[in-house]
């Protein structure tokens, strides 16, 4: 079970994260208002759409946590995981600002078509091993 206490209004880090989310929210909203929605959406499609969805979802969930604690929500621990995933995904933007990471990312994207068939073959082999292992040794560990 996830420790939800660290994401309450009484914690210092909650307010730091909310401050960063407000900053990112203002940045994306300013971009939207200056460029207009159509130019914003099509100018740098991946980066702007990524920013749009991650920032607005992150901001909405954190504002919700200003009024309600995660324990009061039906799936509070799942929302905490979504917040953590969105915060980490914001770090992916650093790939475009740090040249070695950007080069690494572009090389990895170029290699996807080359290694696609080998990757599928590995998935099939792992699936066969997993199925055989489950059929031959399923439940043996717990006895």
Tab-separated table of C-alpha atoms in Angstrom:
chain	number	residue	atom	x	y	z
A	1	UNK	CA	0.000	0.000	0.000
A	2	UNK	CA	1.305	3.433	-0.927
A	3	UNK	CA	2.130	5.967	1.819
A	4	UNK	CA	-0.462	8.655	1.103
A	5	UNK	CA	0.419	10.741	4.154
A	6	UNK	CA	3.250	12.487	2.315
A	7	UNK	CA	0.760	14.065	-0.133
A	8	UNK	CA	-1.379	15.896	2.405
A	9	UNK	CA	-1.713	19.662	2.697
A	10	UNK	CA	0.292	19.691	5.925
A	11	UNK	CA	3.474	18.464	4.250
A	12	UNK	CA	6.126	20.860	2.938
A	13	UNK	CA	6.765	18.868	-0.263
A	14	UNK	CA	3.114	19.011	-1.237
A	15	UNK	CA	3.333	22.795	-1.496
A	16	UNK	CA	6.615	22.634	-3.423
A	17	UNK	CA	5.028	20.268	-5.959
A	18	UNK	CA	1.926	22.441	-6.158
A	19	UNK	CA	4.145	25.473	-6.807
A	20	UNK	CA	5.894	23.711	-9.677
A	21	UNK	CA	2.551	22.568	-11.061
A	22	UNK	CA	1.211	26.134	-10.924
A	23	UNK	CA	4.330	27.369	-12.715
A	24	UNK	CA	3.951	24.758	-15.479
A	25	UNK	CA	0.212	25.465	-15.685
A	26	UNK	CA	0.891	29.177	-16.185
A	27	UNK	CA	3.581	28.399	-18.783
A	28	UNK	CA	1.307	26.183	-20.900
A	29	UNK	CA	-1.649	28.538	-20.519
A	30	UNK	CA	0.504	31.482	-21.602
A	31	UNK	CA	1.733	29.519	-24.632
A	32	UNK	CA	-1.863	28.670	-25.499
A	33	UNK	CA	-3.014	32.249	-25.229
A	34	UNK	CA	-0.080	33.678	-27.219
A	35	UNK	CA	-0.012	31.072	-29.995
A	36	UNK	CA	-3.707	30.244	-30.120
A	37	UNK	CA	-4.955	26.697	-29.839
A	38	UNK	CA	-4.487	25.747	-33.502
A	39	UNK	CA	-0.846	26.890	-33.712
A	40	UNK	CA	-0.081	25.491	-30.270
A	41	UNK	CA	-1.515	22.096	-31.207
A	42	UNK	CA	0.296	21.805	-34.565
A	43	UNK	CA	3.540	23.741	-34.027
A	44	UNK	CA	5.479	21.089	-32.100
A	45	UNK	CA	2.857	18.366	-31.960
A	46	UNK	CA	4.480	15.866	-29.615
A	47	UNK	CA	5.990	18.344	-27.171
A	48	UNK	CA	3.004	20.690	-26.926
A	49	UNK	CA	0.392	17.940	-26.701
A	50	UNK	CA	2.498	16.133	-24.104
A	51	UNK	CA	2.757	19.355	-22.091
A	52	UNK	CA	-0.937	20.085	-22.474
A	53	UNK	CA	-2.141	16.747	-21.133
A	54	UNK	CA	0.459	16.197	-18.425
A	55	UNK	CA	0.323	19.715	-17.022
A	56	UNK	CA	-3.451	20.090	-16.982
A	57	UNK	CA	-4.079	16.638	-15.502
A	58	UNK	CA	-1.351	17.180	-12.913
A	59	UNK	CA	-2.728	20.588	-11.998
A	60	UNK	CA	-6.332	19.347	-11.759
A	61	UNK	CA	-5.435	16.437	-9.485
A	62	UNK	CA	-3.253	18.574	-7.231
A	63	UNK	CA	-5.956	21.237	-6.916
A	64	UNK	CA	-8.386	18.447	-6.033
A	65	UNK	CA	-6.004	17.359	-3.275
A	66	UNK	CA	-6.145	20.903	-1.877
A	67	UNK	CA	-9.764	20.280	-0.933
A	68	UNK	CA	-9.880	16.518	-0.431
A	69	UNK	CA	-7.305	14.175	1.059
A	70	UNK	CA	-6.311	11.082	-0.949
A	71	UNK	CA	-7.833	8.857	1.747
A	72	UNK	CA	-11.266	10.411	1.102
A	73	UNK	CA	-11.210	9.472	-2.583
A	74	UNK	CA	-12.319	6.042	-3.722
A	75	UNK	CA	-9.099	5.362	-5.635
A	76	UNK	CA	-6.814	7.769	-3.752
A	77	UNK	CA	-3.687	5.620	-3.940
A	78	UNK	CA	-4.162	5.215	-7.708
A	79	UNK	CA	-4.339	8.988	-8.102
A	80	UNK	CA	-1.110	9.293	-6.119
A	81	UNK	CA	0.540	6.888	-8.558
A	82	UNK	CA	-0.798	8.927	-11.498
A	83	UNK	CA	0.688	12.068	-9.954
A	84	UNK	CA	4.056	10.397	-9.484
A	85	UNK	CA	4.033	9.110	-13.063
A	86	UNK	CA	3.117	12.538	-14.449
A	87	UNK	CA	5.846	14.220	-12.423
A	88	UNK	CA	8.434	11.769	-13.682
A	89	UNK	CA	7.180	12.141	-17.245
A	90	UNK	CA	7.854	15.869	-17.033
A	91	UNK	CA	11.533	14.941	-16.762
A	92	UNK	CA	11.337	13.447	-20.249
A	93	UNK	CA	11.313	16.987	-21.576
A	94	UNK	CA	14.949	17.235	-20.507
A	95	UNK	CA	15.798	14.918	-23.403
A	96	UNK	CA	15.302	17.823	-25.814
A	97	UNK	CA	17.426	20.262	-23.819
A	98	UNK	CA	20.456	18.049	-23.100
A	99	UNK	CA	22.216	17.215	-26.354
A	100	UNK	CA	23.666	13.764	-25.439
A	101	UNK	CA	20.275	12.610	-24.149
A	102	UNK	CA	18.545	13.966	-27.239
A	103	UNK	CA	21.022	12.106	-29.470
A	104	UNK	CA	20.485	8.913	-27.486
A	105	UNK	CA	16.709	9.285	-27.782
A	106	UNK	CA	16.871	9.883	-31.544
A	107	UNK	CA	19.138	6.852	-32.038
A	108	UNK	CA	16.738	4.687	-30.016
A	109	UNK	CA	13.781	5.879	-32.108
A	110	UNK	CA	15.700	5.139	-35.330
A	111	UNK	CA	16.518	1.620	-34.119
A	112	UNK	CA	12.888	0.684	-33.438
A	113	UNK	CA	12.118	-0.336	-37.072
A	114	UNK	CA	15.418	-2.193	-37.363
A	115	UNK	CA	14.921	-4.333	-34.263
A	116	UNK	CA	11.135	-4.693	-34.464
A	117	UNK	CA	11.181	-8.295	-35.723
A	118	UNK	CA	13.837	-9.376	-33.233
A	119	UNK	CA	11.826	-7.776	-30.442
A	120	UNK	CA	8.689	-9.643	-31.464
A	121	UNK	CA	10.648	-12.885	-31.622
A	122	UNK	CA	11.933	-12.288	-28.081
A	123	UNK	CA	8.393	-11.616	-26.853
A	124	UNK	CA	7.201	-14.904	-28.376
A	125	UNK	CA	10.130	-16.849	-26.856
A	126	UNK	CA	9.572	-15.302	-23.395
A	127	UNK	CA	5.848	-16.050	-23.671
A	128	UNK	CA	6.557	-19.693	-24.484
A	129	UNK	CA	9.017	-20.005	-21.566
A	130	UNK	CA	6.572	-18.329	-19.205
A	131	UNK	CA	3.718	-20.584	-20.288
A	132	UNK	CA	5.861	-23.722	-19.975
A	133	UNK	CA	7.161	-22.613	-16.588
A	134	UNK	CA	3.680	-21.927	-15.322
A	135	UNK	CA	2.364	-25.295	-16.539
A	136	UNK	CA	5.329	-27.320	-15.279
A	137	UNK	CA	6.147	-25.533	-12.022
A	138	UNK	CA	2.988	-23.548	-11.202
A	139	UNK	CA	2.353	-23.511	-7.459
A	140	UNK	CA	5.568	-25.419	-6.594
A	141	UNK	CA	7.211	-22.426	-4.906
A	142	UNK	CA	4.424	-21.946	-2.369
A	143	UNK	CA	4.312	-25.577	-1.197
